[in-house]
């Protein structure tokens, strides 16, 4: 069964986790590790960063679950923590990248980019692989906004709040991501025009 | 004039302007682009999830345990003190009951002194059985979980009372009463587990 943020642990597990029971916390970790890791990977673009997001998220979950009162579903609560951690790492990445660009120049820094995440599984369609590759080639912030808005279901207001930016920034980044995706995918649709892209 | 990509995305997300909506209704090209944008969103959602390449739980657990170390030790310290005091109390009770000496309180008879170790053993046995049920079937309905938590909370309160009574050197009669209550609650807890697992077999071992 696919693990998603929509899962809900049973009430007893939740109560035990609130009291600091490690087995209960582990059960929650095992339920949500894949969606948290996937979110970290899509937003940050690197396996190592996604691992950091996963660890930091569950450290925060372990420390704060005693205060979790269930106002939102547990998965939504964990997703928000994971998103916040991923965006923090993204900001850190951007700062490091700026430093590198200053030192090495844009072309050399681009050559340091990791390859696109492995497609994995022979059954995956070529279209999916293309989309995955295109996603990995998007500018970091645009990719993060695209993923959080179009896949994780965050509104522009929520993204703005989490990223410490404005709603219009989030909107323009989403439009930028879609424009770049179209270019990268180069699907031969051509012919469509619009007033401005972002 | 065609709407911008940002306006089309707004429209896709149900936030577009009436003007943009009117335009898209009339313009095939913009309608196709709207469909394409929705398609991209659908395809993104269908991308495969990625599992972490290694198990990170041991690292997370270790970090959590380290950060909780101080608090955990404090709790363990209280628990250990309670157990030691209890053990001392039991030894004293057994000693005085055997010697029947003048130090034995008047209201404490042989039967009551003998009952306390028995109650503690019975409590341990029931706790073990409850633990077995929890390992076998950890998933409960909300109602079952509610009942179990209520009983567990009462046991926790009782444990605190037992530790407190031991610390103040109260009578064996009072301790027997508390341990008897603990056995009764554990018995209730076991009955809940047995009912939900459909096992109403022999659980009266003594």
Tab-separated table of N, CA, C and O in Angstrom, chain B residues 15-58:
chain	number	residue	atom	x	y	z
B	15	UNK	N	-9.283	30.276	-9.045
B	15	UNK	CA	-9.157	31.641	-8.523
B	15	UNK	C	-9.087	32.691	-9.635
B	15	UNK	O	-8.744	33.845	-9.387
B	16	UNK	N	-9.355	32.276	-10.851
B	16	UNK	CA	-9.188	33.194	-11.986
B	16	UNK	C	-10.235	34.293	-12.037
B	16	UNK	O	-11.264	34.235	-11.351
B	17	UNK	N	-9.947	35.279	-12.859
B	17	UNK	CA	-10.894	36.383	-13.024
B	17	UNK	C	-11.998	35.963	-13.992
B	17	UNK	O	-11.795	35.073	-14.843
B	18	UNK	N	-13.155	36.612	-13.913
B	18	UNK	CA	-14.247	36.301	-14.868
B	18	UNK	C	-13.814	36.576	-16.308
B	18	UNK	O	-14.208	35.839	-17.222
B	19	UNK	N	-12.977	37.596	-16.494
B	19	UNK	CA	-12.523	37.931	-17.854
B	19	UNK	C	-11.691	36.779	-18.436
B	19	UNK	O	-11.876	36.384	-19.595
B	20	UNK	N	-10.794	36.249	-17.616
B	20	UNK	CA	-9.951	35.133	-18.075
B	20	UNK	C	-10.823	33.912	-18.373
B	20	UNK	O	-10.616	33.206	-19.377
B	21	UNK	N	-11.799	33.677	-17.510
B	21	UNK	CA	-12.690	32.525	-17.702
B	21	UNK	C	-13.472	32.672	-19.012
B	21	UNK	O	-13.613	31.706	-19.779
B	22	UNK	N	-13.969	33.893	-19.269
B	22	UNK	CA	-14.707	34.142	-20.516
B	22	UNK	C	-13.812	33.888	-21.719
B	22	UNK	O	-14.218	33.262	-22.702
B	23	UNK	N	-12.547	34.357	-21.636
B	23	UNK	CA	-11.629	34.207	-22.749
B	23	UNK	C	-11.364	32.720	-23.040
B	23	UNK	O	-11.416	32.287	-24.197
B	24	UNK	N	-11.113	31.974	-21.986
B	24	UNK	CA	-10.777	30.556	-22.172
B	24	UNK	C	-11.955	29.791	-22.772
B	24	UNK	O	-11.771	28.862	-23.568
B	25	UNK	N	-13.156	30.199	-22.400
B	25	UNK	CA	-14.347	29.543	-22.967
B	25	UNK	C	-14.390	29.706	-24.489
B	25	UNK	O	-14.832	28.834	-25.212
B	26	UNK	N	-13.879	30.833	-24.955
B	26	UNK	CA	-13.959	31.145	-26.383
B	26	UNK	C	-12.712	30.722	-27.160
B	26	UNK	O	-12.751	30.604	-28.380
B	27	UNK	N	-11.570	30.547	-26.465
B	27	UNK	CA	-10.287	30.353	-27.152
B	27	UNK	C	-9.803	28.899	-27.035
B	27	UNK	O	-9.459	28.436	-25.944
B	28	UNK	N	-9.760	28.201	-28.147
B	28	UNK	CA	-9.328	26.792	-28.134
B	28	UNK	C	-7.911	26.639	-27.625
B	28	UNK	O	-7.592	25.716	-26.881
B	29	UNK	N	-7.043	27.547	-28.057
B	29	UNK	CA	-5.632	27.461	-27.716
B	29	UNK	C	-5.425	27.572	-26.198
B	29	UNK	O	-4.691	26.797	-25.595
B	30	UNK	N	-6.121	28.535	-25.602
B	30	UNK	CA	-6.000	28.722	-24.153
B	30	UNK	C	-6.635	27.547	-23.396
B	30	UNK	O	-6.142	27.140	-22.348
B	31	UNK	N	-7.723	27.029	-23.961
B	31	UNK	CA	-8.369	25.888	-23.300
B	31	UNK	C	-7.436	24.677	-23.305
B	31	UNK	O	-7.303	23.967	-22.314
B	32	UNK	N	-6.760	24.477	-24.454
B	32	UNK	CA	-5.805	23.364	-24.534
B	32	UNK	C	-4.661	23.569	-23.536
B	32	UNK	O	-4.192	22.629	-22.903
B	33	UNK	N	-4.217	24.796	-23.413
B	33	UNK	CA	-3.133	25.084	-22.469
B	33	UNK	C	-3.586	24.824	-21.026
B	33	UNK	O	-2.833	24.280	-20.210
B	34	UNK	N	-4.829	25.195	-20.733
B	34	UNK	CA	-5.377	24.909	-19.397
B	34	UNK	C	-5.380	23.409	-19.125
B	34	UNK	O	-5.012	22.953	-18.041
B	35	UNK	N	-5.788	22.658	-20.151
B	35	UNK	CA	-5.832	21.199	-20.005
B	35	UNK	C	-4.421	20.646	-19.813
B	35	UNK	O	-4.193	19.733	-19.024
B	36	UNK	N	-3.475	21.238	-20.542
B	36	UNK	CA	-2.087	20.795	-20.417
B	36	UNK	C	-1.563	21.050	-18.991
B	36	UNK	O	-0.912	20.198	-18.387
B	37	UNK	N	-1.869	22.211	-18.479
B	37	UNK	CA	-1.421	22.551	-17.123
B	37	UNK	C	-2.029	21.600	-16.084
B	37	UNK	O	-1.345	21.159	-15.156
B	38	UNK	N	-3.301	21.291	-16.259
B	38	UNK	CA	-3.945	20.341	-15.334
B	38	UNK	C	-3.313	18.962	-15.479
B	38	UNK	O	-3.124	18.244	-14.495
B	39	UNK	N	-2.986	18.608	-16.744
B	39	UNK	CA	-2.360	17.302	-17.004
B	39	UNK	C	-1.006	17.193	-16.328
B	39	UNK	O	-0.672	16.161	-15.730
B	40	UNK	N	-0.211	18.272	-16.393
B	40	UNK	CA	1.108	18.267	-15.740
B	40	UNK	C	0.949	18.028	-14.244
B	40	UNK	O	1.665	17.224	-13.633
B	41	UNK	N	-0.009	18.714	-13.659
B	41	UNK	CA	-0.251	18.565	-12.219
B	41	UNK	C	-0.620	17.110	-11.890
B	41	UNK	O	-0.126	16.535	-10.922
B	42	UNK	N	-1.494	16.533	-12.718
B	42	UNK	CA	-1.887	15.126	-12.490
B	42	UNK	C	-0.693	14.201	-12.616
B	42	UNK	O	-0.490	13.306	-11.805
B	43	UNK	N	0.134	14.434	-13.653
B	43	UNK	CA	1.294	13.558	-13.869
B	43	UNK	C	2.314	13.694	-12.740
B	43	UNK	O	2.951	12.711	-12.346
B	44	UNK	N	2.473	14.907	-12.243
B	44	UNK	CA	3.404	15.101	-11.117
B	44	UNK	C	2.957	14.281	-9.908
B	44	UNK	O	3.767	13.669	-9.217
B	45	UNK	N	1.641	14.281	-9.686
B	45	UNK	CA	1.120	13.527	-8.531
B	45	UNK	C	1.312	12.027	-8.708
B	45	UNK	O	1.315	11.288	-7.729
B	46	UNK	N	1.428	11.608	-9.987
B	46	UNK	CA	1.571	10.173	-10.239
B	46	UNK	C	3.031	9.703	-10.254
B	46	UNK	O	3.291	8.513	-10.405
B	47	UNK	N	3.958	10.625	-10.111
B	47	UNK	CA	5.366	10.215	-10.060
B	47	UNK	C	5.578	9.297	-8.858
B	47	UNK	O	4.948	9.486	-7.813
B	48	UNK	N	6.488	8.346	-9.034
B	48	UNK	CA	6.690	7.384	-7.948
B	48	UNK	C	7.308	8.041	-6.735
B	48	UNK	O	8.136	8.949	-6.854
B	49	UNK	N	6.875	7.554	-5.563
B	49	UNK	CA	7.488	8.025	-4.323
B	49	UNK	C	8.901	7.460	-4.218
B	49	UNK	O	9.218	6.437	-4.826
B	50	UNK	N	9.719	8.124	-3.445
B	50	UNK	CA	11.087	7.635	-3.207
B	50	UNK	C	11.225	7.239	-1.744
B	50	UNK	O	10.919	8.036	-0.858
B	51	UNK	N	11.668	6.013	-1.547
B	51	UNK	CA	11.923	5.572	-0.174
B	51	UNK	C	13.326	5.972	0.228
B	51	UNK	O	14.222	6.009	-0.616
B	52	UNK	N	13.538	6.259	1.500
B	52	UNK	CA	14.908	6.581	1.923
B	52	UNK	C	15.836	5.409	1.630
B	52	UNK	O	15.450	4.256	1.833
B	53	UNK	N	17.051	5.688	1.122
B	53	UNK	CA	17.944	4.590	0.739
B	53	UNK	C	18.462	3.781	1.924
B	53	UNK	O	18.929	2.661	1.759
B	54	UNK	N	18.388	4.342	3.130
B	54	UNK	CA	18.802	3.566	4.312
B	54	UNK	C	17.871	3.900	5.470
B	54	UNK	O	17.186	4.924	5.451
B	55	UNK	N	17.883	2.982	6.448
B	55	UNK	CA	17.000	3.164	7.595
B	55	UNK	C	17.586	4.218	8.531
B	55	UNK	O	18.645	4.012	9.132
B	56	UNK	N	16.890	5.329	8.651
B	56	UNK	CA	17.404	6.426	9.473
B	56	UNK	C	16.832	6.414	10.888
B	56	UNK	O	17.197	7.254	11.707
B	57	UNK	N	15.886	5.502	11.146
B	57	UNK	CA	15.248	5.497	12.466
B	57	UNK	C	16.266	5.335	13.611
B	57	UNK	O	16.173	6.064	14.612
B	58	UNK	N	17.251	4.398	13.505
B	58	UNK	CA	18.192	4.267	14.627
B	58	UNK	C	18.883	5.591	14.969
B	58	UNK	O	19.060	5.906	16.145
